[in-house]
Coordinates of C-alpha atoms in Angstrom, one line a residue:
Chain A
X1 CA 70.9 -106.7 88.0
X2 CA 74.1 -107.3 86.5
X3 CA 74.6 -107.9 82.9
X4 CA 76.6 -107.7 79.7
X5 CA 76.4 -104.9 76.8
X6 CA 77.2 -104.3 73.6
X7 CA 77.3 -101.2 71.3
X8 CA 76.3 -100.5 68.5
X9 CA 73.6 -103.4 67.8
X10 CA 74.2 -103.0 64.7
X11 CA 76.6 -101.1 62.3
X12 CA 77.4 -101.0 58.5
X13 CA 81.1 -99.8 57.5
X14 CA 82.9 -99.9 54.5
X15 CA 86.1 -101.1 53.5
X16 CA 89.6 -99.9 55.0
X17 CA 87.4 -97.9 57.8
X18 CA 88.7 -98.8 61.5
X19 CA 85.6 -100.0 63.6
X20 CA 85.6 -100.6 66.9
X21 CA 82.7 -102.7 68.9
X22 CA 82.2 -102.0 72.8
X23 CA 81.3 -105.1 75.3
X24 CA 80.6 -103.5 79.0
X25 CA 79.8 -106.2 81.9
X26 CA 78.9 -105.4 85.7
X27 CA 78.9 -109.2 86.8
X28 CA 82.6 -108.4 87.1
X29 CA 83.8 -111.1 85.7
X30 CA 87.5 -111.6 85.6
X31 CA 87.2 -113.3 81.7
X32 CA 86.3 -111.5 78.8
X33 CA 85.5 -113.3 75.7
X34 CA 84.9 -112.5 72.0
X35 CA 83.7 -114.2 69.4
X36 CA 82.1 -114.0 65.6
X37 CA 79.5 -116.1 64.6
X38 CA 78.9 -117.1 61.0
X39 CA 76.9 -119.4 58.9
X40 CA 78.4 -123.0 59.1
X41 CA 81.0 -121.9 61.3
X42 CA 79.3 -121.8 64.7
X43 CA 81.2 -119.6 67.3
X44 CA 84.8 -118.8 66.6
X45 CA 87.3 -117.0 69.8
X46 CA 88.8 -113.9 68.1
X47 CA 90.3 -112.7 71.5
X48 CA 89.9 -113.3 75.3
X49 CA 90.9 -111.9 78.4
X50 CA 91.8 -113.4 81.8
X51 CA 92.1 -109.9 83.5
X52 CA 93.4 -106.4 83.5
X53 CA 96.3 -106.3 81.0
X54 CA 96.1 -109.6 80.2
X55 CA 94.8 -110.1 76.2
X56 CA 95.5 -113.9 74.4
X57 CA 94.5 -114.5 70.5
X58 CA 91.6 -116.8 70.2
X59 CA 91.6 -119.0 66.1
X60 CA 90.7 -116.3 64.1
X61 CA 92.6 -113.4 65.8
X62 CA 94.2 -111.8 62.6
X63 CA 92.7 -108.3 61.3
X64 CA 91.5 -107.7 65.1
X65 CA 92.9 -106.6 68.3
X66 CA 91.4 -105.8 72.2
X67 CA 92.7 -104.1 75.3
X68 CA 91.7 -104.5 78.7
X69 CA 92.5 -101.6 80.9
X70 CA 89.4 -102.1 83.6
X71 CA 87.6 -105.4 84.8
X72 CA 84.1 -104.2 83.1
X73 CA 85.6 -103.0 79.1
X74 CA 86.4 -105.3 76.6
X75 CA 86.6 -103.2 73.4
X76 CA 87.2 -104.8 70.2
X77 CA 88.7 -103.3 67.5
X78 CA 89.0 -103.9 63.3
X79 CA 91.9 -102.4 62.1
X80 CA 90.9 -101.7 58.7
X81 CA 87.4 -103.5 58.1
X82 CA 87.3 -105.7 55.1
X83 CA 84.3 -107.9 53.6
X84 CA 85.4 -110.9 55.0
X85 CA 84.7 -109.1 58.7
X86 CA 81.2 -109.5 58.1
X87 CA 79.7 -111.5 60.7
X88 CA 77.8 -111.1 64.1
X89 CA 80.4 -110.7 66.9
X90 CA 79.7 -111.5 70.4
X91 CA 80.7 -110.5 73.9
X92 CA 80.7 -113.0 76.7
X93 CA 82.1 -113.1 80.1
X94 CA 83.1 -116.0 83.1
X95 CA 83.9 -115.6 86.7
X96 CA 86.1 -118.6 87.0
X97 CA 89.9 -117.9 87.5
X98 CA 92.2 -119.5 84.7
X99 CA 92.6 -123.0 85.3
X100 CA 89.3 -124.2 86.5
X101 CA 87.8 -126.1 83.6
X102 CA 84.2 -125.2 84.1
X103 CA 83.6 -121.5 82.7
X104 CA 79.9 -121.1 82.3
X105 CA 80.3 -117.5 80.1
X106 CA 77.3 -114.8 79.7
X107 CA 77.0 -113.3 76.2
X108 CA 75.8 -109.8 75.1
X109 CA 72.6 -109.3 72.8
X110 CA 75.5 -109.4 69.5
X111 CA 76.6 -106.6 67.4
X112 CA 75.4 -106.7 63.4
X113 CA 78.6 -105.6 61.7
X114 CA 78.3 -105.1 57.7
X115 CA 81.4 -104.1 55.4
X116 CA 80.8 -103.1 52.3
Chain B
X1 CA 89.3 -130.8 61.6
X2 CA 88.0 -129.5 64.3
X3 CA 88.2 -129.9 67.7
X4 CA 84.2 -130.2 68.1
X5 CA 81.9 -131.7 65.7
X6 CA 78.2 -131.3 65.6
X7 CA 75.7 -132.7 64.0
X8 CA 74.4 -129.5 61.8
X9 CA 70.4 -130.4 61.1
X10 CA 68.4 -128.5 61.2
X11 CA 66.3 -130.4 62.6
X12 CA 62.2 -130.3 62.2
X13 CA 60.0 -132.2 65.0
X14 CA 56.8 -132.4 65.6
X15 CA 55.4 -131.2 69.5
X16 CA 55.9 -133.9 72.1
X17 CA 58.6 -135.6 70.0
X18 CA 62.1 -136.5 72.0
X19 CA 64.8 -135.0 70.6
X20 CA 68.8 -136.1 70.4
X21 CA 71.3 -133.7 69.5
X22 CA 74.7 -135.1 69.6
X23 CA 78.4 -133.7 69.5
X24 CA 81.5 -135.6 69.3
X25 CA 85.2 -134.1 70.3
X26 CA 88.9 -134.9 70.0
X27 CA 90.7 -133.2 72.1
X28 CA 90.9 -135.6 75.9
X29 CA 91.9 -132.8 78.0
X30 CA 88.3 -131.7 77.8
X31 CA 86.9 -132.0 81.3
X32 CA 83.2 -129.7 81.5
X33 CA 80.8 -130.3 78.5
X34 CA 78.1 -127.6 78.4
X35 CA 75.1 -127.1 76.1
X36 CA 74.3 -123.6 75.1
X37 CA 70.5 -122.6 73.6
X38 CA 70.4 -119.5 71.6
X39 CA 67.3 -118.0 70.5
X40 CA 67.0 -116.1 67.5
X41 CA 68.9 -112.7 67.2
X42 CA 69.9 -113.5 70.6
X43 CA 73.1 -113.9 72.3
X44 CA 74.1 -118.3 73.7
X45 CA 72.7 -119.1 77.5
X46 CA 73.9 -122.1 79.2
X47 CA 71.4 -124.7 79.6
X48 CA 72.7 -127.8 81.2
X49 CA 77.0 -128.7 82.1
X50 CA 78.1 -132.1 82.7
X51 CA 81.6 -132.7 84.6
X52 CA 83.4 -136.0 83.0
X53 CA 80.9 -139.1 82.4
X54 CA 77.2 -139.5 82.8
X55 CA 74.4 -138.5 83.1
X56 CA 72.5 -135.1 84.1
X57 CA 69.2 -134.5 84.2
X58 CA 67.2 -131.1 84.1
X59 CA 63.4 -131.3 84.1
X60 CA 62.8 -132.1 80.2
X61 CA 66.5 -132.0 79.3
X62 CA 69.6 -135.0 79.8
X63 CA 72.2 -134.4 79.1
X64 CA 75.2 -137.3 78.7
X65 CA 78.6 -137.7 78.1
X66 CA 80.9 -140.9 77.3
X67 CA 84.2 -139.8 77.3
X68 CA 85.6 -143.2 76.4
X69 CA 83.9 -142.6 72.9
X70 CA 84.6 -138.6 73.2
X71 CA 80.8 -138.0 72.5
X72 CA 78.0 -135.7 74.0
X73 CA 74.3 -135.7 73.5
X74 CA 71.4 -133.4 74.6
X75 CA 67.9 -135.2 75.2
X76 CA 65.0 -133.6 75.1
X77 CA 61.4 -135.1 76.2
X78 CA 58.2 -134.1 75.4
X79 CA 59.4 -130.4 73.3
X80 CA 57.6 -127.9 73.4
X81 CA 57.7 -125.2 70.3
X82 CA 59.3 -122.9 73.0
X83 CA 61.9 -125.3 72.6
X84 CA 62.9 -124.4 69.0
X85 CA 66.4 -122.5 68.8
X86 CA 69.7 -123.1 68.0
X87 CA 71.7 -125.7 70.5
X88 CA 75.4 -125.6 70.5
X89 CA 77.8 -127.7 72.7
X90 CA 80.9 -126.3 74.7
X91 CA 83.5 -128.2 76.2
X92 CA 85.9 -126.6 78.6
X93 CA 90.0 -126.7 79.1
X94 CA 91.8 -124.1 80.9
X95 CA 89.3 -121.4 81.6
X96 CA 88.0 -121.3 78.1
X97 CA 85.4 -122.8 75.8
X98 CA 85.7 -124.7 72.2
X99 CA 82.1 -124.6 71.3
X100 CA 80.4 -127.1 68.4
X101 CA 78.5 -125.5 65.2
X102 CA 75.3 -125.5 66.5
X103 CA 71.9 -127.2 65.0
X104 CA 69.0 -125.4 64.7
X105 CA 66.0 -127.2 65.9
X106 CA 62.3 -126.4 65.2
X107 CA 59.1 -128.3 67.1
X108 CA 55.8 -127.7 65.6
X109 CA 52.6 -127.4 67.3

């Protein structure tokens, strides 16, 4: 069955340290998506991709960056990790080309990252 | 502001109580309104999509949307304690999803 991954589940860092979370999906999905999820901020888009080569900055895009080199890896990377970083980050993928409005997206299981 | 506003609960019903979640949005170019259900330590799953206007209806779940008002809502009949997780709402513009905060909804048996 197809799905989405992530890796690690969970990770604890400390400050400065470069991390870097892996999202793997076999539904091959054109659109890769991720996102953070904190406390009384629901989800927030850090990054997404519409396709090989192709990366856009999502609202909250500063302190991160991705690079899609296949149609299944969406890696996401924190440059140098600081508190604030703290959150649960998830993967999620869509099939539907760019400009069709509907885009139901599959998330990953989440990656735990602490900084401290 | 944002873009999406939900209405952040949480929310605490008894089993067999109807439930109404409700989003409202600004942003008119939205076309696709979804509701997502996440379970705990879990990752969002799509539950129900509406295209534009009306009604939809899933078994237990309705979903509706009045665009003319730029507000969603998620019904839910008769729930169930397997119903208790978080529900957030997405809406949909060029390939890409603005999704609410979420409420966090318990039933009790």
């Amino acid at each position: 069955d197809a799905e989405i991954t992530q890796s690690p589940r969970h990770k604890i860092t400390e400050t400065g340290r470069q991390v870097t979370l892996a999202c793997h999906q076999t539904w091959n999905h054109n659109n890769m998506f991720w996102y953070r999820q904190d406390l009384g901020h629901g989800l927030r888009l850090i990054h997404y991709s519409y396709g090989v080569q192709d990366t856009n900055k999502g609202e909250v895009s500063d302190g991160y960056s991705v690079s899609r080199s296949n149609t299944e890896d969406l890696p996401l990377t924190l440059e140098s990790a600081a508190s604030s970083q703290t959150s649960v980050y998830f993967c999620a993928s869509s099939e539907n080309p760019r400009g069709l409005s509907y885009n139901e997206q599959f998330f990953g299981p989440g990656t735990r990252l602490t900084v401290l | 502001q944002k873009e999406v506003e939900q209405d952040p609960g949480p929310l605490s019903v008894p089993e067999g109580a109807i439930v109404s979640l409700n989003c409202t949005y600004s942003n008119s170019a939205f076309q696709y309104f979804m509701w997502y259900r996440q379970y705990s330590r879990k990752g969002p799953e799509l539950l129900m999509y509406t295209y534009s206007s009306g009604n939809k209806e899933d078994g237990r779940f309705t979903a509706q949307v009045d665009k003319s008002s730029k507000y969603i809502s998620l019904f839910i009949r008769d729930s169930q304690p397997s119903d208790s997780a978080t529900y957030l709402c997405a809406m949909s513009d060029a390939g890409k999803s603005t999704f609410g905060d979420g409420t966090t909804l318990t039933v009790k048996p």
